[in-house]
Structure formats: C-alpha cells, structure tokens
PDB file of C-alpha atoms in Angstrom:
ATOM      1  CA  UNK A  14       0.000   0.000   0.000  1.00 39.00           C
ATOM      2  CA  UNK A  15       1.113   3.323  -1.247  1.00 44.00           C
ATOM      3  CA  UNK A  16       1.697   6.446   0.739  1.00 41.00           C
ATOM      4  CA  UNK A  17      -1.150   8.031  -0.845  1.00 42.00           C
ATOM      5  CA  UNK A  18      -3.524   5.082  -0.219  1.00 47.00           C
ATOM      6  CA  UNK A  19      -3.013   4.795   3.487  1.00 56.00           C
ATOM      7  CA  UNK A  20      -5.776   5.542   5.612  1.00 69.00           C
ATOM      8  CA  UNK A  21      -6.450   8.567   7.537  1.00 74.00           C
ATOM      9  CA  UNK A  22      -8.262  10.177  10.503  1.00 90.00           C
ATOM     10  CA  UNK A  23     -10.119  11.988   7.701  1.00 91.00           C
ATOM     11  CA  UNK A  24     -11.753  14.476   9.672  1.00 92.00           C
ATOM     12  CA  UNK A  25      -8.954  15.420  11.814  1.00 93.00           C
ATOM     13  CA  UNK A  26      -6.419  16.278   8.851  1.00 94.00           C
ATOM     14  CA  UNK A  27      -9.114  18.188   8.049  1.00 95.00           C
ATOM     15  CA  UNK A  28      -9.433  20.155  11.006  1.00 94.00           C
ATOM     16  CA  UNK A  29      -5.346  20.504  10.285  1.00 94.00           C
ATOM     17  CA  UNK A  30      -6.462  22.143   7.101  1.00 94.00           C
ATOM     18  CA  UNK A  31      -8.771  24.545   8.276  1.00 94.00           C
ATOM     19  CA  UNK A  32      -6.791  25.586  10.791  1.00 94.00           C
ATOM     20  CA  UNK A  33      -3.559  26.390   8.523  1.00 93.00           C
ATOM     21  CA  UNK A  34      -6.010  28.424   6.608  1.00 92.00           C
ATOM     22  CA  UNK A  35      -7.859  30.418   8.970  1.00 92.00           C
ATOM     23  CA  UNK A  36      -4.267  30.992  10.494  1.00 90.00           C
ATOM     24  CA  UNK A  37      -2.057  31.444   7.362  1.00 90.00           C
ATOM     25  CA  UNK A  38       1.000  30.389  10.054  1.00 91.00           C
ATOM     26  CA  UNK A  39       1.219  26.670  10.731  1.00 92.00           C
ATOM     27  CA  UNK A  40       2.481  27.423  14.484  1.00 91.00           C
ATOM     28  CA  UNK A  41      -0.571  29.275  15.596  1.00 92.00           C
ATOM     29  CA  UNK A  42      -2.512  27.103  13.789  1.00 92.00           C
ATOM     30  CA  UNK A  43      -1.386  23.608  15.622  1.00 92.00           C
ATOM     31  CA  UNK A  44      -1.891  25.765  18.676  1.00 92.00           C
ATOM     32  CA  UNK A  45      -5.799  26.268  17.756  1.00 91.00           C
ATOM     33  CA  UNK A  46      -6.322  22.467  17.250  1.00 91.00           C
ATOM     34  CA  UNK A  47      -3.848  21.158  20.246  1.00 92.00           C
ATOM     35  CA  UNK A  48      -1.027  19.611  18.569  1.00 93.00           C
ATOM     36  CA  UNK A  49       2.627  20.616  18.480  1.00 94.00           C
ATOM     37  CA  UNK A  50       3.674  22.039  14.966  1.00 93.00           C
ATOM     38  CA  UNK A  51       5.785  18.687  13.530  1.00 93.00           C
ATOM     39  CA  UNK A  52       2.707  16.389  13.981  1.00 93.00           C
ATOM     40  CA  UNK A  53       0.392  18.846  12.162  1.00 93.00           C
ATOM     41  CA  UNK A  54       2.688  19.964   9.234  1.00 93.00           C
ATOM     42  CA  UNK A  55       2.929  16.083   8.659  1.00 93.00           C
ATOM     43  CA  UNK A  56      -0.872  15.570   8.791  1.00 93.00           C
ATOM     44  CA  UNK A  57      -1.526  18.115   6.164  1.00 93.00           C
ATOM     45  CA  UNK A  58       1.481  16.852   3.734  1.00 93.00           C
ATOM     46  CA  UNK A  59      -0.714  13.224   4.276  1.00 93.00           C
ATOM     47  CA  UNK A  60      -4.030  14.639   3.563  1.00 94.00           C
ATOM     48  CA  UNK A  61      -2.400  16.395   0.335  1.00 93.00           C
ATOM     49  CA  UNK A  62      -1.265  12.721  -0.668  1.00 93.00           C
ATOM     50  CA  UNK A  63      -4.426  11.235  -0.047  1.00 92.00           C
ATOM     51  CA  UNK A  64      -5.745  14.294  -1.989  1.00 93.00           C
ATOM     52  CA  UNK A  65      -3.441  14.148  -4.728  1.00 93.00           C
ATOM     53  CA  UNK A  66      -3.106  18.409  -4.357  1.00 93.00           C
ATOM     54  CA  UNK A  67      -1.119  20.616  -2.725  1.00 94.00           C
ATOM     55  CA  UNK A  68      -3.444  22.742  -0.504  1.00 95.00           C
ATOM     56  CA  UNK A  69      -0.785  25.764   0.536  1.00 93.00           C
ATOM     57  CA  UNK A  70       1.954  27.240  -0.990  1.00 91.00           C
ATOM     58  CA  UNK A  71       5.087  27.385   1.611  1.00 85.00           C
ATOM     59  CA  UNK A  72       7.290  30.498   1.115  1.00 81.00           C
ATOM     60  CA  UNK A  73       9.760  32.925   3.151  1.00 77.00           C
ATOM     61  CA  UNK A  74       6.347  35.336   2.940  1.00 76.00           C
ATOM     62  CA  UNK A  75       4.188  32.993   4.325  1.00 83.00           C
ATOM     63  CA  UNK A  76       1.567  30.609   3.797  1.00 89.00           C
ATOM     64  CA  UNK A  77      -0.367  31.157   1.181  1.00 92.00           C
ATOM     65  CA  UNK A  78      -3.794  28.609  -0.259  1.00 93.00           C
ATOM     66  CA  UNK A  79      -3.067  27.107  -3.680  1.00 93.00           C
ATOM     67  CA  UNK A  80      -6.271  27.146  -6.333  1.00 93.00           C
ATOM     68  CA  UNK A  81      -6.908  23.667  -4.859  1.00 94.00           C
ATOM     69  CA  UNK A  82      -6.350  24.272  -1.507  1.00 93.00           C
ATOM     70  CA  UNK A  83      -9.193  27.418  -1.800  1.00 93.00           C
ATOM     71  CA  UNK A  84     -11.269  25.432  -4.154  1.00 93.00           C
ATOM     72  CA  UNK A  85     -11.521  22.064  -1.534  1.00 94.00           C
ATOM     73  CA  UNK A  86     -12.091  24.257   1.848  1.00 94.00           C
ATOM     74  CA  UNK A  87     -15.682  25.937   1.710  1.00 92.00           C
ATOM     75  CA  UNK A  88     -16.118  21.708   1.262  1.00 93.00           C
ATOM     76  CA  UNK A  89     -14.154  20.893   4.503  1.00 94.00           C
ATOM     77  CA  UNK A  90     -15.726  23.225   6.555  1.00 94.00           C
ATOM     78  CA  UNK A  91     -19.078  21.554   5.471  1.00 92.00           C
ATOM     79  CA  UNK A  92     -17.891  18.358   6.251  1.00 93.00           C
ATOM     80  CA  UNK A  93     -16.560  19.282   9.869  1.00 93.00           C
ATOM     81  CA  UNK A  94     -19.508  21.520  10.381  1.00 92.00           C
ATOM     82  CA  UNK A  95     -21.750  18.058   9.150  1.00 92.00           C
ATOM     83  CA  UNK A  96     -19.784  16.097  11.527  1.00 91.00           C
ATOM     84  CA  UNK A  97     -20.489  18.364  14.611  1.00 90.00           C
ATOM     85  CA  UNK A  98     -23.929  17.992  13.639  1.00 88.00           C
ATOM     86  CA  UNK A  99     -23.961  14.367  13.487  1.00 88.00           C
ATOM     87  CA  UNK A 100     -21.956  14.561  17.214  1.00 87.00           C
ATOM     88  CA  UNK A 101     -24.880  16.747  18.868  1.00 81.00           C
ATOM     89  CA  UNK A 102     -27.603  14.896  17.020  1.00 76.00           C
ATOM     90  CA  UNK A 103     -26.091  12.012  18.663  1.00 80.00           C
ATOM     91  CA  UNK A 104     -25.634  13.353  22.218  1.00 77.00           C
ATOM     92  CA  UNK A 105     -29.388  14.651  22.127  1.00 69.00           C
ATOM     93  CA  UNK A 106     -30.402  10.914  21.507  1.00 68.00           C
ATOM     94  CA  UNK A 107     -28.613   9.564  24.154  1.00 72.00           C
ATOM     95  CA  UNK A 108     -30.084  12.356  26.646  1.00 70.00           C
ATOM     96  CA  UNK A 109     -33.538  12.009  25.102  1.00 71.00           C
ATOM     97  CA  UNK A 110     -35.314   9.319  23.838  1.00 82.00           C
ATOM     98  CA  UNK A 111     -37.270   9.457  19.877  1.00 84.00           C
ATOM     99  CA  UNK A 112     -41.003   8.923  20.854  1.00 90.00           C
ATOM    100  CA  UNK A 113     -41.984   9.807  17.049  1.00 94.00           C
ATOM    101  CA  UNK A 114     -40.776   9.522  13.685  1.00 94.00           C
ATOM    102  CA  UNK A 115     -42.884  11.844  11.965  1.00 97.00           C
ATOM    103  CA  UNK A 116     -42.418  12.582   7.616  1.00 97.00           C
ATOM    104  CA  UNK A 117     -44.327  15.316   6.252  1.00 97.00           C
ATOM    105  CA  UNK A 118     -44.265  16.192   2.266  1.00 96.00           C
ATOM    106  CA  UNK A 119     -42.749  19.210   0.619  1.00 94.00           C
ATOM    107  CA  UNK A 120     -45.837  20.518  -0.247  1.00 94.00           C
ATOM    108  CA  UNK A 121     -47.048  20.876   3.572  1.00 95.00           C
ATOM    109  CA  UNK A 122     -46.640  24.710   5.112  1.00 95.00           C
ATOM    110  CA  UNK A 123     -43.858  25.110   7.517  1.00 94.00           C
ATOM    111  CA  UNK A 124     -46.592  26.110   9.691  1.00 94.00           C
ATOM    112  CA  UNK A 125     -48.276  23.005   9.792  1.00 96.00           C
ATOM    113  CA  UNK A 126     -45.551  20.716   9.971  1.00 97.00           C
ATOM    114  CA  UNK A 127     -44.625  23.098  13.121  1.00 96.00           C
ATOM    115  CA  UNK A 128     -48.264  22.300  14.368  1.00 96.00           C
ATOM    116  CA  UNK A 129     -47.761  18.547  14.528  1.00 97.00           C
ATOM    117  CA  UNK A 130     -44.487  18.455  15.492  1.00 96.00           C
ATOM    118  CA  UNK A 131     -45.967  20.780  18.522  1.00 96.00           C
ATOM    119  CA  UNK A 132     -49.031  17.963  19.052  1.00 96.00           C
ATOM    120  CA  UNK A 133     -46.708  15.223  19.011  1.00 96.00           C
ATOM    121  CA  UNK A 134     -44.435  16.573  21.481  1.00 94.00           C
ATOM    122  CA  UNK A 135     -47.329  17.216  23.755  1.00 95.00           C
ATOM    123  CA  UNK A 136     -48.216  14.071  24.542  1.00 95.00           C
ATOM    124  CA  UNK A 137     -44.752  12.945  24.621  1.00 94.00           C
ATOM    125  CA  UNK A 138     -43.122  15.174  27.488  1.00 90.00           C
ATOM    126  CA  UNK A 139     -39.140  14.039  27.836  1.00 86.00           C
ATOM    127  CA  UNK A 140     -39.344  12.139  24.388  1.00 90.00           C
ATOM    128  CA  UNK A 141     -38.107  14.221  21.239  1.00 88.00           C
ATOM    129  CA  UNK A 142     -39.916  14.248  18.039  1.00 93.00           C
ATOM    130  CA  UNK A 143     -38.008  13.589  14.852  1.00 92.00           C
ATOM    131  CA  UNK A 144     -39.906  15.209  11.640  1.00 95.00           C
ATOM    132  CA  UNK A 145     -38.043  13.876   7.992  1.00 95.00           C
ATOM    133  CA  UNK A 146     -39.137  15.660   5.130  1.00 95.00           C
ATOM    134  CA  UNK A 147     -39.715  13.678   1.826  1.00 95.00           C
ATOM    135  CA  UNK A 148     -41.647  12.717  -1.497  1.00 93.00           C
ATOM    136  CA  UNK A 149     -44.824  10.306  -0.792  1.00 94.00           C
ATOM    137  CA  UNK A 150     -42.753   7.705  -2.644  1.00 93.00           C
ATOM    138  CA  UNK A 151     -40.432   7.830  -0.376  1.00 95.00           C
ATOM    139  CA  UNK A 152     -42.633   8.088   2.879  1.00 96.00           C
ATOM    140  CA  UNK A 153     -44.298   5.057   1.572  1.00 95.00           C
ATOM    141  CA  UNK A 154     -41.650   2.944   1.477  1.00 94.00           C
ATOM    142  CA  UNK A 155     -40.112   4.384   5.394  1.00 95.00           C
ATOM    143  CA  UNK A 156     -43.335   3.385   6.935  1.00 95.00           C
ATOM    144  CA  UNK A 157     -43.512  -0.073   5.818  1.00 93.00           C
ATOM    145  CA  UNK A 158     -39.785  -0.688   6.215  1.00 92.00           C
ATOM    146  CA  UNK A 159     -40.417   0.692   9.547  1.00 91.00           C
ATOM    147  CA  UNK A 160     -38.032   3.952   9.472  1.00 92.00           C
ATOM    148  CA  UNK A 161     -40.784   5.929  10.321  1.00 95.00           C
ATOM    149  CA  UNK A 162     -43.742   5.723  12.606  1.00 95.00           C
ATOM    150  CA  UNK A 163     -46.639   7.622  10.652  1.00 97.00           C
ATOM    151  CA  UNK A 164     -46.120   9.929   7.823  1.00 97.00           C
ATOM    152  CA  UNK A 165     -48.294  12.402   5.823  1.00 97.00           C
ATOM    153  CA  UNK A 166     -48.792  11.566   2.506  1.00 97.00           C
ATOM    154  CA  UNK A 167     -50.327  13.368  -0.309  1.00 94.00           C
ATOM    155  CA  UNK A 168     -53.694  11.693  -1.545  1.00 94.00           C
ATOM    156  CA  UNK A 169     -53.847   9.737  -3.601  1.00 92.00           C
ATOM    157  CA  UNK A 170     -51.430   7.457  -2.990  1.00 92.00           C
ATOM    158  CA  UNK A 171     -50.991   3.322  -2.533  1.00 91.00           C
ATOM    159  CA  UNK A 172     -51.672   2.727   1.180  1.00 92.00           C
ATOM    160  CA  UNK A 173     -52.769  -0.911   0.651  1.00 90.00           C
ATOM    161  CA  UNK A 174     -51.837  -2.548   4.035  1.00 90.00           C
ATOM    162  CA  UNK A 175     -51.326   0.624   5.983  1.00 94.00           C
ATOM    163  CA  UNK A 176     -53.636   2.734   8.383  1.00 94.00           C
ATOM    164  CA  UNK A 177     -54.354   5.153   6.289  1.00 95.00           C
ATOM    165  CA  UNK A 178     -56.028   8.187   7.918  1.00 95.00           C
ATOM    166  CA  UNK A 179     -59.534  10.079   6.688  1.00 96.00           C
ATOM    167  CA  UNK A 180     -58.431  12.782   3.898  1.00 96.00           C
ATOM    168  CA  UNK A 181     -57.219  16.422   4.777  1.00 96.00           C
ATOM    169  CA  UNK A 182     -57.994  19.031   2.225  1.00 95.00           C
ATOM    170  CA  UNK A 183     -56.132  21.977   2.207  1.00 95.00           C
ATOM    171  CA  UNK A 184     -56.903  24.684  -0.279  1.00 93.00           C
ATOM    172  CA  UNK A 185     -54.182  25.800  -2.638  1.00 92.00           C
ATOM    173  CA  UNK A 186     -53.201  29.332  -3.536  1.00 95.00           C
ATOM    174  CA  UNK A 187     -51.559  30.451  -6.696  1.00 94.00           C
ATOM    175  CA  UNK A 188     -48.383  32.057  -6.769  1.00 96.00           C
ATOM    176  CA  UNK A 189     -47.994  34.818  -9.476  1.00 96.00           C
ATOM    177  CA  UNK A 190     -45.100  37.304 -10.095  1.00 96.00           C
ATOM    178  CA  UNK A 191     -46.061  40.831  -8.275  1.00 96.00           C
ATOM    179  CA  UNK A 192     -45.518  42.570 -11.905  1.00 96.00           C
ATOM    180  CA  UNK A 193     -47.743  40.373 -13.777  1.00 95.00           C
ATOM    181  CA  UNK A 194     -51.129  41.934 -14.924  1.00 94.00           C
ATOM    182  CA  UNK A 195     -53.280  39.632 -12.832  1.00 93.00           C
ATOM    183  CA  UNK A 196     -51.308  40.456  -9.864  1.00 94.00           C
ATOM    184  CA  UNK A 197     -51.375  43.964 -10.423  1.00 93.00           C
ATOM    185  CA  UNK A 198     -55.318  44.163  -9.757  1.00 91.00           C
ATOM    186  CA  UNK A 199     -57.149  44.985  -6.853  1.00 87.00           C
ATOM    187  CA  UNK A 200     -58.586  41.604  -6.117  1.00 90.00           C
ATOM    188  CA  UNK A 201     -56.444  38.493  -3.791  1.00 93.00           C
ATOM    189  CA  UNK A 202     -58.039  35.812  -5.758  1.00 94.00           C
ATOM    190  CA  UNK A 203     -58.019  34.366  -9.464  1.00 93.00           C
ATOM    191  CA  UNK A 204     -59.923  32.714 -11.519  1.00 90.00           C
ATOM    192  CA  UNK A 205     -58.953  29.686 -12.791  1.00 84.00           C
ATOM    193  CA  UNK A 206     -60.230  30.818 -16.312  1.00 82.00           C
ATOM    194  CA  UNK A 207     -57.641  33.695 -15.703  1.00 87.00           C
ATOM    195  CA  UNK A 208     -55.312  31.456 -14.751  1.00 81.00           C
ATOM    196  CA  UNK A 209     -55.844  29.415 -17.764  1.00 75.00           C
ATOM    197  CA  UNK A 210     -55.290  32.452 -20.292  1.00 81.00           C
ATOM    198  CA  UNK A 211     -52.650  33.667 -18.251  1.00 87.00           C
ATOM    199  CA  UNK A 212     -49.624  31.628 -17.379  1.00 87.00           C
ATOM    200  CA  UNK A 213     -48.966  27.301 -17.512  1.00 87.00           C
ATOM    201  CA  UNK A 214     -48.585  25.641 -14.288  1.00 84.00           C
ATOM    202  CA  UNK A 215     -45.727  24.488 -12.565  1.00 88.00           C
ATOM    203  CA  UNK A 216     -46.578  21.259 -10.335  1.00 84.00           C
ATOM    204  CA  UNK A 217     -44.243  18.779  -8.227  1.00 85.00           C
ATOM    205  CA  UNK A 218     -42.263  16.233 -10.790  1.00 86.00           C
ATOM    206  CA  UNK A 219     -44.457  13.028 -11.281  1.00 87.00           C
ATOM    207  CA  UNK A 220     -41.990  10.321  -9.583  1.00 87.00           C
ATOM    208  CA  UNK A 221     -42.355  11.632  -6.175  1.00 86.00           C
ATOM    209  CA  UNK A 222     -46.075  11.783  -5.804  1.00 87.00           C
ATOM    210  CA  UNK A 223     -47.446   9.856  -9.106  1.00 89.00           C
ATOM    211  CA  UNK A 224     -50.837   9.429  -8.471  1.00 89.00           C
ATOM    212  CA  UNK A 225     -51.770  12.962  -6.893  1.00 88.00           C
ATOM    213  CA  UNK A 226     -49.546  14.318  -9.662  1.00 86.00           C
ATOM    214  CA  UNK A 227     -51.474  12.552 -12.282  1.00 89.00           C
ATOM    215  CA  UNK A 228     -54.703  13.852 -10.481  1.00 87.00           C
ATOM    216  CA  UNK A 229     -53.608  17.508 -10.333  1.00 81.00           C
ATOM    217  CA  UNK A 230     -53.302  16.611 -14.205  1.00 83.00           C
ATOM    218  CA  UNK A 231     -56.381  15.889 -14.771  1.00 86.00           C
ATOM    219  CA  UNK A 232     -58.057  18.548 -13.191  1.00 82.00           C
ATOM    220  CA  UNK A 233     -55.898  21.005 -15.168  1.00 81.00           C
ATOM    221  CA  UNK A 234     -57.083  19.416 -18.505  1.00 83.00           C
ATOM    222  CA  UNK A 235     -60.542  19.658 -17.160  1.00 84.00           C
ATOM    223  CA  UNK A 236     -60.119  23.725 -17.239  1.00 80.00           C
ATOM    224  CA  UNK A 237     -57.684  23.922 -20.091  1.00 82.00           C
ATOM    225  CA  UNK A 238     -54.810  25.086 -17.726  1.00 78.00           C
ATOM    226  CA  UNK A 239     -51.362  24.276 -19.990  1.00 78.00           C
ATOM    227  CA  UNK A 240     -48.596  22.288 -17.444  1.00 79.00           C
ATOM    228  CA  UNK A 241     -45.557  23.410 -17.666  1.00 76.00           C
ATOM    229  CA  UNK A 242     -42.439  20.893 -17.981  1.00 72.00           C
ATOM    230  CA  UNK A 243     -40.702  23.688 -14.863  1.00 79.00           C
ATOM    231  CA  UNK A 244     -41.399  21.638 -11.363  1.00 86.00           C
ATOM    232  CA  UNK A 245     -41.679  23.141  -8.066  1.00 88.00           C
ATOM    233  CA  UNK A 246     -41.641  20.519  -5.412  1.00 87.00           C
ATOM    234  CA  UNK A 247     -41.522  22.545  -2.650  1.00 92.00           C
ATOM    235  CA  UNK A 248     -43.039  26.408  -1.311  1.00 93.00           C
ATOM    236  CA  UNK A 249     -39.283  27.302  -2.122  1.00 93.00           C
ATOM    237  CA  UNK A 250     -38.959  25.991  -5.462  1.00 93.00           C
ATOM    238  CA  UNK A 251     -42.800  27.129  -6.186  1.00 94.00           C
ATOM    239  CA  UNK A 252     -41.495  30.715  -5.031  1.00 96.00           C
ATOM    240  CA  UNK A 253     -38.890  30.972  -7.648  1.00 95.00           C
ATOM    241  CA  UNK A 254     -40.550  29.345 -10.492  1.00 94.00           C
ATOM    242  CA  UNK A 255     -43.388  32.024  -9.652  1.00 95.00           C
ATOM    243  CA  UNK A 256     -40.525  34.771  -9.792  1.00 95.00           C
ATOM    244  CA  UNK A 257     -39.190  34.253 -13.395  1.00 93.00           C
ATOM    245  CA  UNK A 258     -42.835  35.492 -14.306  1.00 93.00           C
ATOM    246  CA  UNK A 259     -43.080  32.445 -16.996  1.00 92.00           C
ATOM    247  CA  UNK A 260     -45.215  30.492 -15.040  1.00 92.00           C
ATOM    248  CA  UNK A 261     -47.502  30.190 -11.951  1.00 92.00           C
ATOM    249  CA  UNK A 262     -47.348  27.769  -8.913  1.00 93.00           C
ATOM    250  CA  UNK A 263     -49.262  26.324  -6.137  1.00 92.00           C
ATOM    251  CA  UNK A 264     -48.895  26.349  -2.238  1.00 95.00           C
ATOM    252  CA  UNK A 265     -50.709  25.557   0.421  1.00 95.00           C
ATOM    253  CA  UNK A 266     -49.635  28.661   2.795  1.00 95.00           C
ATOM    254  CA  UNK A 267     -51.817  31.556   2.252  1.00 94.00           C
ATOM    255  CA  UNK A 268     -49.430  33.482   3.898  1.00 95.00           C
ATOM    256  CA  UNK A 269     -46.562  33.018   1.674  1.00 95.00           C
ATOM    257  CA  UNK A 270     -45.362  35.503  -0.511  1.00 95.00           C
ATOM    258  CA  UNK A 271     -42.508  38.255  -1.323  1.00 96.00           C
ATOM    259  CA  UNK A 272     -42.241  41.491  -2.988  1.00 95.00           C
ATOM    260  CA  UNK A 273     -41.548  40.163  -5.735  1.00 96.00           C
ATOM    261  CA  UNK A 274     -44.052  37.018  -5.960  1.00 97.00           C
ATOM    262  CA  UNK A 275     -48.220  37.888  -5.370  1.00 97.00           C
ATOM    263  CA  UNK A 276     -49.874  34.943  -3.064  1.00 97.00           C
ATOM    264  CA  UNK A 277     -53.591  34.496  -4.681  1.00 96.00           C
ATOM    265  CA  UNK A 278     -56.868  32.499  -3.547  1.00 95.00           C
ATOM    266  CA  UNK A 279     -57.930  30.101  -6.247  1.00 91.00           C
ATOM    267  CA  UNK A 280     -61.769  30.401  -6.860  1.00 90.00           C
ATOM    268  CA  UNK A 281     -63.747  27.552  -6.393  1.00 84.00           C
ATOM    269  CA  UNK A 282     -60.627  25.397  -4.940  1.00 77.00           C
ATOM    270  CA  UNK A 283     -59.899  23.397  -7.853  1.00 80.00           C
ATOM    271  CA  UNK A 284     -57.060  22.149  -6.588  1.00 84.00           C
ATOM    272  CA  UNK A 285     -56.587  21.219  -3.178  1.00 90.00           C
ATOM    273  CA  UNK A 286     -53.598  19.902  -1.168  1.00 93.00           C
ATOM    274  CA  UNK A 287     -55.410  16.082  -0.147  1.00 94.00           C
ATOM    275  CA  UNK A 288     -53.673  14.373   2.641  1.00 96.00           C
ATOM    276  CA  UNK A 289     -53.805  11.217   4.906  1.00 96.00           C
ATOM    277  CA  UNK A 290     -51.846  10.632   7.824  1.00 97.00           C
ATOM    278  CA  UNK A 291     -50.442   6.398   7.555  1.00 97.00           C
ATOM    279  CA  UNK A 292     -48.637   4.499   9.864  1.00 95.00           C
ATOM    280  CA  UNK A 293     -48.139   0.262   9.325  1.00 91.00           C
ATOM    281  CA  UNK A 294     -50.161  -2.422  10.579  1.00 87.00           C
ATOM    282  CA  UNK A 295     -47.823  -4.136  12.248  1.00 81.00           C
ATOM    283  CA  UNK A 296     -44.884  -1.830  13.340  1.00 78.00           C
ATOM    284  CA  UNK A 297     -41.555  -2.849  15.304  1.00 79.00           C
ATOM    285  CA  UNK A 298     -42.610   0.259  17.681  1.00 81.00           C
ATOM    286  CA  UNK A 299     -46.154   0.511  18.561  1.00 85.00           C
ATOM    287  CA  UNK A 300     -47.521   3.986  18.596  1.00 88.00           C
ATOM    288  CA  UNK A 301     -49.885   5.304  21.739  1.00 89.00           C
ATOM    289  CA  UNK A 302     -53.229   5.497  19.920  1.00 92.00           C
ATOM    290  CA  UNK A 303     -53.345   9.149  22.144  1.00 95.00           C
ATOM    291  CA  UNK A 304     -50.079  10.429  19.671  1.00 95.00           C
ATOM    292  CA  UNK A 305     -51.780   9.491  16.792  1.00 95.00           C
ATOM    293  CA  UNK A 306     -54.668  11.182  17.606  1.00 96.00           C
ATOM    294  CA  UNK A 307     -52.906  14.408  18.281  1.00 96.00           C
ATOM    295  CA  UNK A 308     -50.949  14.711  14.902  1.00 97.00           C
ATOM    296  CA  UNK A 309     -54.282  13.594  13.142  1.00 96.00           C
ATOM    297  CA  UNK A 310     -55.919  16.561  14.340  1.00 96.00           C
ATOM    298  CA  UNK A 311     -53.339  18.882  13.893  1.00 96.00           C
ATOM    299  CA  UNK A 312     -53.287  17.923  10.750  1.00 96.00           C
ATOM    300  CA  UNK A 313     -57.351  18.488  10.227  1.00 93.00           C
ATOM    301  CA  UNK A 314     -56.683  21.494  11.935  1.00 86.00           C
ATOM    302  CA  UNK A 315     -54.194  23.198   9.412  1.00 65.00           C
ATOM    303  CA  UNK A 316     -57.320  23.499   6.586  1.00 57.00           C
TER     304      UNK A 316
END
C-alpha cells in the first residue's frame, strides 16, 4: 500500500487544514487544534497525498492557499460543520429518547408541519420528536420498512396494508409574479379561467407523488390550464418558479409571498392539497393510539 492510499483520521487532517487556513502560520494554527507544529505539518502533507493536491503554498512570505487548496475548503468546513452535527444529534439521543418519527411532504406549510411536530411533542413530554421531510414515494416505502412511525402523505397514494387516515384538504393558492397583470389588480383571488389564459402551471415532478400528480393533471385538462415541464416541489422551489414570471405555482400557505411574488386564492378550490396521515399495521414500535390522535388533528386542523 502506497503512501497516498493509506488511511487517515479523515476528519482530523481536516481540522489541520482549516486551521492552517484560517491561520495562514502553521504554528498558531497547531496551537488552535492542540497539537505541536511537527505532527500537524505532517498531517496536512498526508491529507495532500491522499488528496493528490497541494493545498498551501510554503514560502519565506508565508503561507499562502493554492487554487486547490481554496477550491476544496468551503467543502471541509461543510464536512466538519456536518460532523459536529452528526456529534450533537447524537448526544441529544442519548439524553432524550425518539417517541416519534414523523415525515411530512414538501408541499405541507412550515406552519403546519410546526403544528404537529408541537401535538406530538405534547403528549410525549421528555421524548423528542423527529420530523423527515420527503416525497410520498419515499414516505411510503419508510413506513412499511419501519423507518418511520406515521407519515403524511399526499392523496392519492398506494396505502394498501397501511392505516391510512380520513383525507385532509387543504386549499391551494396560486403564486404569481407581483408585476404580472393579474397580480397587479385589486382583487387576492383568481380565476382559474384567468389562470388558464394567463400563465402554464408548474406542479411537483411526477416520480415523487405519481398518483396525486397525475390527479392535479387531470383537473388542469378539465379547465384547459397548460402544465408546464418547470417543477416546483416545494413552497421554495414554487417561489422561484413564480418569480421568473413564466409560469404560476401552487402552495398551500396563504401566507406566503414576497415582494416580488403575489400569493392568490384560487376560486372555487380546484385544486386542493389532499392528505392522509399512515402508519403500518404491524410496526416494530407501537404507537400510543393518544399520539396518533394528536398529529391527526393537527393535521385536520391546518385546513
């Protein structure tokens, strides 16, 4: 085995790293991470092997980063700031225990995912709550491998052998940019004949929800609104697609909006956020029926 293929502490060289360049002088730097200077001017010459780069230029005027070395260390500090995470995430768990594994959908407001994580943790004083956000594919497949406890999905969706939860409606709002004419009126709703004359739609991609995104489909071609192939998965991504003023989006947050991007009731509610809280049949850690209760209506609650 090579030099350059021996293993290192990984994280620690990088530590070395970030300390050389915050410090631009290697002694002060082995000073801020608690080695003498040999030891840590040999861990950095390692982690430029294992790197295959040089990360500082060595001179009489100093230390100096190479285009490598500046290129690879916003990347280290997001891999030591990642690990610090991972260390406190850890020391929580031992402290307190997870009484609920909770995944929520893109599409659901902040504000309502706050609202059950609140419920949940109400009935489960001393016990933390952990919330994962991801696509109802992917929720699906947690519950039943049993990496979560319940999640909300977006309806309609395959929840053969699950509990599946009575359907939440939550009425959609269009997002329009501020400078575009039907934003520019008077009124805070739209018509979805507007709408249809106006701009296309931009909707979540298909894989992650497919049949709610073939439904939303359907009851665009039912008014004649034109889909366009830009998706917004999330309130973010349905705020920007809203501010290049080529198309308009959907959220469920009535509240949400910018100066740049007009937040407008849909008339008649063509198109409402559905959602069903599921949990499995049979899971490895039974759930109170009280905690499932609580986030079920929360959930009703946020309409």
């Amino acid at each position: 085995m090579t030099g350059a293929q021996q293993r290192i502490d990984l994280l620690r060289h990088l530590e070395f790293f970030v300390a050389v360049a915050d410090e631009l002088h290697f002694g002060r730097a082995a000073e801020a991470v608690g080695v003498r200077q040999p030891p840590l001017s040999q861990g950095l010459r390692r982690l430029e092997r294992k790197l295959g780069s040089a990360l500082f230029e060595r001179g009489a005027k100093g230390v100096t980063l190479t285009e490598a070395g500046a290129a690879l260390l916003p990347r280290a500090r997001r891999l030591l700031g990642d690990a610090a995470l991972l260390l406190a995430a850890a020391d929580d768990a031992r402290r307190e225990p997870v009484g609920l594994r909770l995944g929520v959908p893109p599409q659901l407001p902040v504000s309502a995912v706050a609202a059950l994580l609140t419920s949940a943790r109400r009935v489960l004083p001393g016990q933390r709550v952990e919330q994962t956000t991801a696509p109802t594919t992917a929720l699906l497949q947690m519950v039943v491998r049993g990496g979560l406890d319940v999640a909300v999905v977006v309806h309609p969706a395959p929840v053969a052998g699950l509990h599946a939860g009575p359907v939440t409606r939550m009425a959609r709002h269009a997002l329009i940019a501020a400078d575009h004419p039907l934003a520019q009126r008077r009124s805070t709703s739209v018509s979805v004949r507007e709408l249809v004359t106006s701009l296309p739609l931009a909707l979540p991609p298909r894989r992650h929800h497919p049949a709610a995104h073939d439904d939303l489909l359907d009851a665009s071609a039912r008014f004649g609104l034109r889909v366009s192939t830009r998706h917004a998965e999330d309130d973010r991504a349905a705020m920007l697609a809203a501010a290049s003023g080529t198309v308009a989006a959907l959220t469920a947050d009535p509240d949400l909006r910018s100066a740049s991007v007009a937040n407008l009731a849909i008339t008649t509610d063509p198109f409402p956020l559905r959602l069903r809280l599921v949990r499995a049949t049979s899971p490895d850690r039974p759930i109170e029926p009280a905690v499932v209760d609580a986030v079920q209506s929360a959930l009703a609650g946020g309409r």
